[in-house]
């Protein structure tokens, strides 16, 4: 197990850890600072962050739980396998990515400019890289999402299974990639009344190559 106080910047890399706990904020408050906090493991179990999350968690195999007490903002949670559950109060400008399965995502407040993606592994860099190769490449596969609950609004956000987005940076456009087979998304609950975007230049999707609901 690993336990930290507030983790504003730095890199932690290793083979495997069962429990990671950050007693405070993870990543820097400054929006202009990118890639300042990265945790990368081959395998991991549970991540607990008692403050805000503004960093990257990248695990090549499965993640059991990611539980965040503060806002999830400018974060990437990436698994080369599955993520069993993600919980937090708000999701903002963040990505949740798993190659094979996302069990449950529960956000008690709003989601803004964020994507929940099963069947899209962002690679070991945990970043969209449509032209990258090797372990940095985005990989699209058949996958599933169990349930997603958003307590507030769902603005400029996506929930997708079995799709990858292209260089334009949006789902639902002609350069998307679809995996073979049929992905599934279970029940989706959105408590707010604001969804999508009012800009014609932007597209957002709740989409599966198979079934929804």
CSV table of C-alpha atoms in Angstrom, one decimal:
chain,number,residue,atom,x,y,z
A,1,UNK,CA,0.0,0.0,0.0
A,2,UNK,CA,1.0,3.6,-0.6
A,3,UNK,CA,-0.2,6.7,1.3
A,4,UNK,CA,0.5,10.3,0.5
A,5,UNK,CA,-0.4,13.7,1.8
A,6,UNK,CA,-1.5,16.2,-0.9
A,7,UNK,CA,0.2,15.2,-4.1
A,8,UNK,CA,0.7,18.4,-6.1
A,9,UNK,CA,3.3,17.2,-8.6
A,10,UNK,CA,5.5,14.2,-9.2
A,11,UNK,CA,5.6,10.7,-10.8
A,12,UNK,CA,5.1,7.3,-9.2
A,13,UNK,CA,5.7,4.2,-11.3
A,14,UNK,CA,5.8,0.6,-10.3
A,15,UNK,CA,4.8,-3.0,-11.0
A,16,UNK,CA,1.8,-3.3,-8.7
A,17,UNK,CA,0.1,-2.0,-5.6
A,18,UNK,CA,-3.2,-3.0,-3.9
A,19,UNK,CA,-4.1,0.3,-2.3
A,20,UNK,CA,-3.2,3.9,-3.0
A,21,UNK,CA,-4.5,6.7,-0.7
A,22,UNK,CA,-3.9,10.4,-1.1
A,23,UNK,CA,-5.0,12.4,1.9
A,24,UNK,CA,-5.6,15.7,0.1
A,25,UNK,CA,-5.5,17.0,-3.4
A,26,UNK,CA,-4.0,15.1,-6.3
A,27,UNK,CA,-2.4,17.4,-9.0
A,28,UNK,CA,-2.1,21.2,-9.3
A,29,UNK,CA,-4.8,23.8,-9.1
A,30,UNK,CA,-3.4,25.8,-12.0
A,31,UNK,CA,-5.2,24.9,-15.2
A,32,UNK,CA,-2.2,25.9,-17.2
A,33,UNK,CA,-0.1,23.1,-15.6
A,34,UNK,CA,-0.5,19.8,-17.5
A,35,UNK,CA,1.0,16.4,-16.7
A,36,UNK,CA,2.4,17.5,-13.4
A,37,UNK,CA,1.1,14.4,-11.4
A,38,UNK,CA,1.1,10.9,-12.8
A,39,UNK,CA,0.7,7.5,-11.1
A,40,UNK,CA,1.4,4.6,-13.4
A,41,UNK,CA,1.3,0.9,-12.5
A,42,UNK,CA,1.1,-2.5,-14.2
A,43,UNK,CA,-1.6,-3.6,-11.8
A,44,UNK,CA,-3.5,-1.8,-9.0
A,45,UNK,CA,-6.5,-2.2,-6.7
A,46,UNK,CA,-8.1,0.8,-5.0
A,47,UNK,CA,-7.4,4.5,-5.3
A,48,UNK,CA,-8.8,6.8,-2.6
A,49,UNK,CA,-8.4,10.6,-3.0
A,50,UNK,CA,-9.8,12.6,-0.1
A,51,UNK,CA,-9.4,16.0,-2.0
A,52,UNK,CA,-9.7,17.0,-5.6
A,53,UNK,CA,-8.2,14.9,-8.4
A,54,UNK,CA,-6.4,16.8,-11.2
A,55,UNK,CA,-3.8,14.2,-12.2
A,56,UNK,CA,-3.4,11.0,-14.2
A,57,UNK,CA,-3.9,7.4,-13.1
A,58,UNK,CA,-2.8,4.9,-15.6
A,59,UNK,CA,-2.9,1.1,-15.0
A,60,UNK,CA,-2.1,-1.5,-17.6
A,61,UNK,CA,-4.4,-4.1,-16.0
A,62,UNK,CA,-7.6,-3.9,-13.9
A,63,UNK,CA,-8.5,-1.2,-11.4
A,64,UNK,CA,-11.0,-2.1,-8.7
A,65,UNK,CA,-12.1,1.3,-7.3
A,66,UNK,CA,-11.4,5.0,-7.8
A,67,UNK,CA,-13.1,7.0,-5.0
A,68,UNK,CA,-12.7,10.8,-5.0
A,69,UNK,CA,-14.1,13.1,-2.3
A,70,UNK,CA,-13.4,16.4,-4.2
A,71,UNK,CA,-13.9,17.4,-7.7
A,72,UNK,CA,-12.5,15.3,-10.6
A,73,UNK,CA,-11.1,18.0,-12.9
A,74,UNK,CA,-8.6,17.7,-15.7
A,75,UNK,CA,-8.0,14.1,-14.7
A,76,UNK,CA,-7.5,10.9,-16.7
A,77,UNK,CA,-8.3,7.5,-15.2
A,78,UNK,CA,-7.1,4.9,-17.6
A,79,UNK,CA,-7.1,1.1,-17.4
A,80,UNK,CA,-5.8,-1.4,-20.0
A,81,UNK,CA,-8.3,-3.8,-18.5
A,82,UNK,CA,-11.4,-2.9,-16.5
A,83,UNK,CA,-12.4,-0.3,-13.9
A,84,UNK,CA,-15.0,-1.7,-11.5
A,85,UNK,CA,-16.2,1.6,-10.1
A,86,UNK,CA,-15.6,5.4,-10.1
A,87,UNK,CA,-17.3,7.8,-7.6
A,88,UNK,CA,-17.0,11.5,-7.1
A,89,UNK,CA,-19.0,14.7,-6.7
A,90,UNK,CA,-18.3,16.4,-10.0
A,91,UNK,CA,-16.6,15.4,-13.3
A,92,UNK,CA,-15.1,18.2,-15.3
A,93,UNK,CA,-12.8,18.1,-18.3
A,94,UNK,CA,-11.8,14.6,-17.5
A,95,UNK,CA,-11.7,11.1,-19.1
A,96,UNK,CA,-12.5,7.7,-17.7
A,97,UNK,CA,-11.1,5.0,-20.1
A,98,UNK,CA,-11.1,1.2,-19.8
A,99,UNK,CA,-10.3,-1.3,-22.5
A,100,UNK,CA,-12.7,-4.0,-21.5
A,101,UNK,CA,-15.3,-2.9,-18.9
A,102,UNK,CA,-16.4,-0.1,-16.7
A,103,UNK,CA,-18.7,-1.4,-14.0
A,104,UNK,CA,-20.3,1.7,-12.4
A,105,UNK,CA,-19.7,5.4,-12.5
A,106,UNK,CA,-21.5,7.5,-9.9
A,107,UNK,CA,-21.2,11.3,-10.0
A,108,UNK,CA,-23.4,13.1,-7.5
A,109,UNK,CA,-23.2,16.5,-9.3
A,110,UNK,CA,-22.5,17.7,-12.8
A,111,UNK,CA,-20.5,16.3,-15.7
A,112,UNK,CA,-18.9,18.9,-18.0
A,113,UNK,CA,-16.6,18.4,-21.0
A,114,UNK,CA,-15.9,14.8,-19.9
A,115,UNK,CA,-16.0,11.3,-21.5
A,116,UNK,CA,-16.7,7.9,-20.0
A,117,UNK,CA,-15.3,5.4,-22.5
A,118,UNK,CA,-15.3,1.6,-22.4
A,119,UNK,CA,-13.5,-0.2,-25.3
A,120,UNK,CA,-11.1,2.7,-25.8
A,121,UNK,CA,-7.7,2.2,-24.2
A,122,UNK,CA,-5.7,5.5,-24.4
A,123,UNK,CA,-2.4,3.6,-24.1
A,124,UNK,CA,0.3,4.0,-21.5
A,125,UNK,CA,0.5,7.7,-22.0
A,126,UNK,CA,-3.2,8.0,-21.0
A,127,UNK,CA,-3.8,10.5,-23.7
A,128,UNK,CA,-5.7,10.7,-27.0
A,129,UNK,CA,-3.1,9.7,-29.7
A,130,UNK,CA,-4.9,8.7,-32.9
A,131,UNK,CA,-1.7,8.6,-34.9
A,132,UNK,CA,0.6,7.1,-32.2
A,133,UNK,CA,1.9,3.5,-32.4
A,134,UNK,CA,3.0,0.7,-30.0
A,135,UNK,CA,2.1,1.0,-26.4
A,136,UNK,CA,1.1,4.7,-26.8
A,137,UNK,CA,-1.6,4.0,-29.4
A,138,UNK,CA,-5.3,4.2,-28.8
A,139,UNK,CA,-6.9,0.8,-29.1
A,140,UNK,CA,-10.6,0.3,-29.8
A,141,UNK,CA,-12.3,-2.9,-28.7
A,142,UNK,CA,-15.6,-4.4,-27.8
A,143,UNK,CA,-16.5,-3.6,-24.2
A,144,UNK,CA,-19.3,-2.8,-21.7
A,145,UNK,CA,-20.4,-0.2,-19.2
A,146,UNK,CA,-22.7,-1.3,-16.4
A,147,UNK,CA,-24.5,1.7,-14.9
A,148,UNK,CA,-23.8,5.5,-15.0
A,149,UNK,CA,-25.5,7.9,-12.7
A,150,UNK,CA,-25.0,11.7,-13.1
A,151,UNK,CA,-26.9,13.5,-10.3
A,152,UNK,CA,-26.7,16.9,-12.1
A,153,UNK,CA,-26.3,18.2,-15.7
A,154,UNK,CA,-24.5,16.3,-18.4
A,155,UNK,CA,-23.1,19.1,-20.6
A,156,UNK,CA,-20.6,18.6,-23.4
A,157,UNK,CA,-19.9,15.0,-22.3
A,158,UNK,CA,-20.0,11.5,-23.7
A,159,UNK,CA,-20.7,7.9,-22.6
A,160,UNK,CA,-19.5,5.5,-25.2
A,161,UNK,CA,-18.8,1.8,-25.6
A,162,UNK,CA,-16.9,0.3,-28.5
A,163,UNK,CA,-16.0,3.6,-30.2
A,164,UNK,CA,-12.9,5.7,-30.6
A,165,UNK,CA,-12.8,9.3,-31.6
A,166,UNK,CA,-10.7,10.7,-34.4
A,167,UNK,CA,-8.5,13.7,-34.8
A,168,UNK,CA,-11.4,16.2,-34.6
A,169,UNK,CA,-11.7,15.5,-30.9
A,170,UNK,CA,-15.4,14.6,-30.9
A,171,UNK,CA,-17.5,11.5,-30.8
A,172,UNK,CA,-20.3,11.2,-33.4
A,173,UNK,CA,-18.4,12.4,-36.4
A,174,UNK,CA,-17.1,10.7,-39.6
A,175,UNK,CA,-13.6,10.0,-38.3
A,176,UNK,CA,-14.8,7.8,-35.4
A,177,UNK,CA,-13.6,4.2,-35.2
A,178,UNK,CA,-16.0,1.4,-34.2
A,179,UNK,CA,-14.9,-1.9,-32.8
A,180,UNK,CA,-16.1,-5.2,-34.2
A,181,UNK,CA,-18.9,-6.9,-32.3
A,182,UNK,CA,-21.5,-5.5,-30.0
A,183,UNK,CA,-20.7,-3.4,-27.0
A,184,UNK,CA,-23.2,-2.7,-24.3
A,185,UNK,CA,-24.2,0.1,-21.9
A,186,UNK,CA,-26.6,-0.5,-19.0
A,187,UNK,CA,-28.8,2.0,-17.2
A,188,UNK,CA,-27.9,5.7,-17.5
A,189,UNK,CA,-29.5,8.1,-15.1
A,190,UNK,CA,-29.1,11.9,-15.5
A,191,UNK,CA,-30.7,14.0,-12.8
A,192,UNK,CA,-30.2,17.4,-14.5
A,193,UNK,CA,-31.9,18.9,-17.6
A,194,UNK,CA,-28.9,20.2,-19.5
A,195,UNK,CA,-27.2,17.8,-21.9
A,196,UNK,CA,-25.0,18.2,-25.0
A,197,UNK,CA,-23.9,21.6,-26.4
A,198,UNK,CA,-25.6,24.5,-28.1
A,199,UNK,CA,-22.7,24.9,-30.5
A,200,UNK,CA,-23.2,23.5,-33.9
A,201,UNK,CA,-19.5,22.9,-34.3
A,202,UNK,CA,-19.5,20.3,-31.4
A,203,UNK,CA,-20.9,16.8,-31.1
A,204,UNK,CA,-21.3,14.6,-28.0
A,205,UNK,CA,-22.7,11.1,-27.8
A,206,UNK,CA,-24.3,8.5,-25.6
A,207,UNK,CA,-23.5,5.6,-27.9
A,208,UNK,CA,-22.8,1.9,-28.0
A,209,UNK,CA,-22.0,-0.4,-31.0
A,210,UNK,CA,-24.6,-2.7,-29.5
A,211,UNK,CA,-27.3,-2.0,-26.9
A,212,UNK,CA,-28.1,0.8,-24.4
A,213,UNK,CA,-30.3,0.2,-21.3
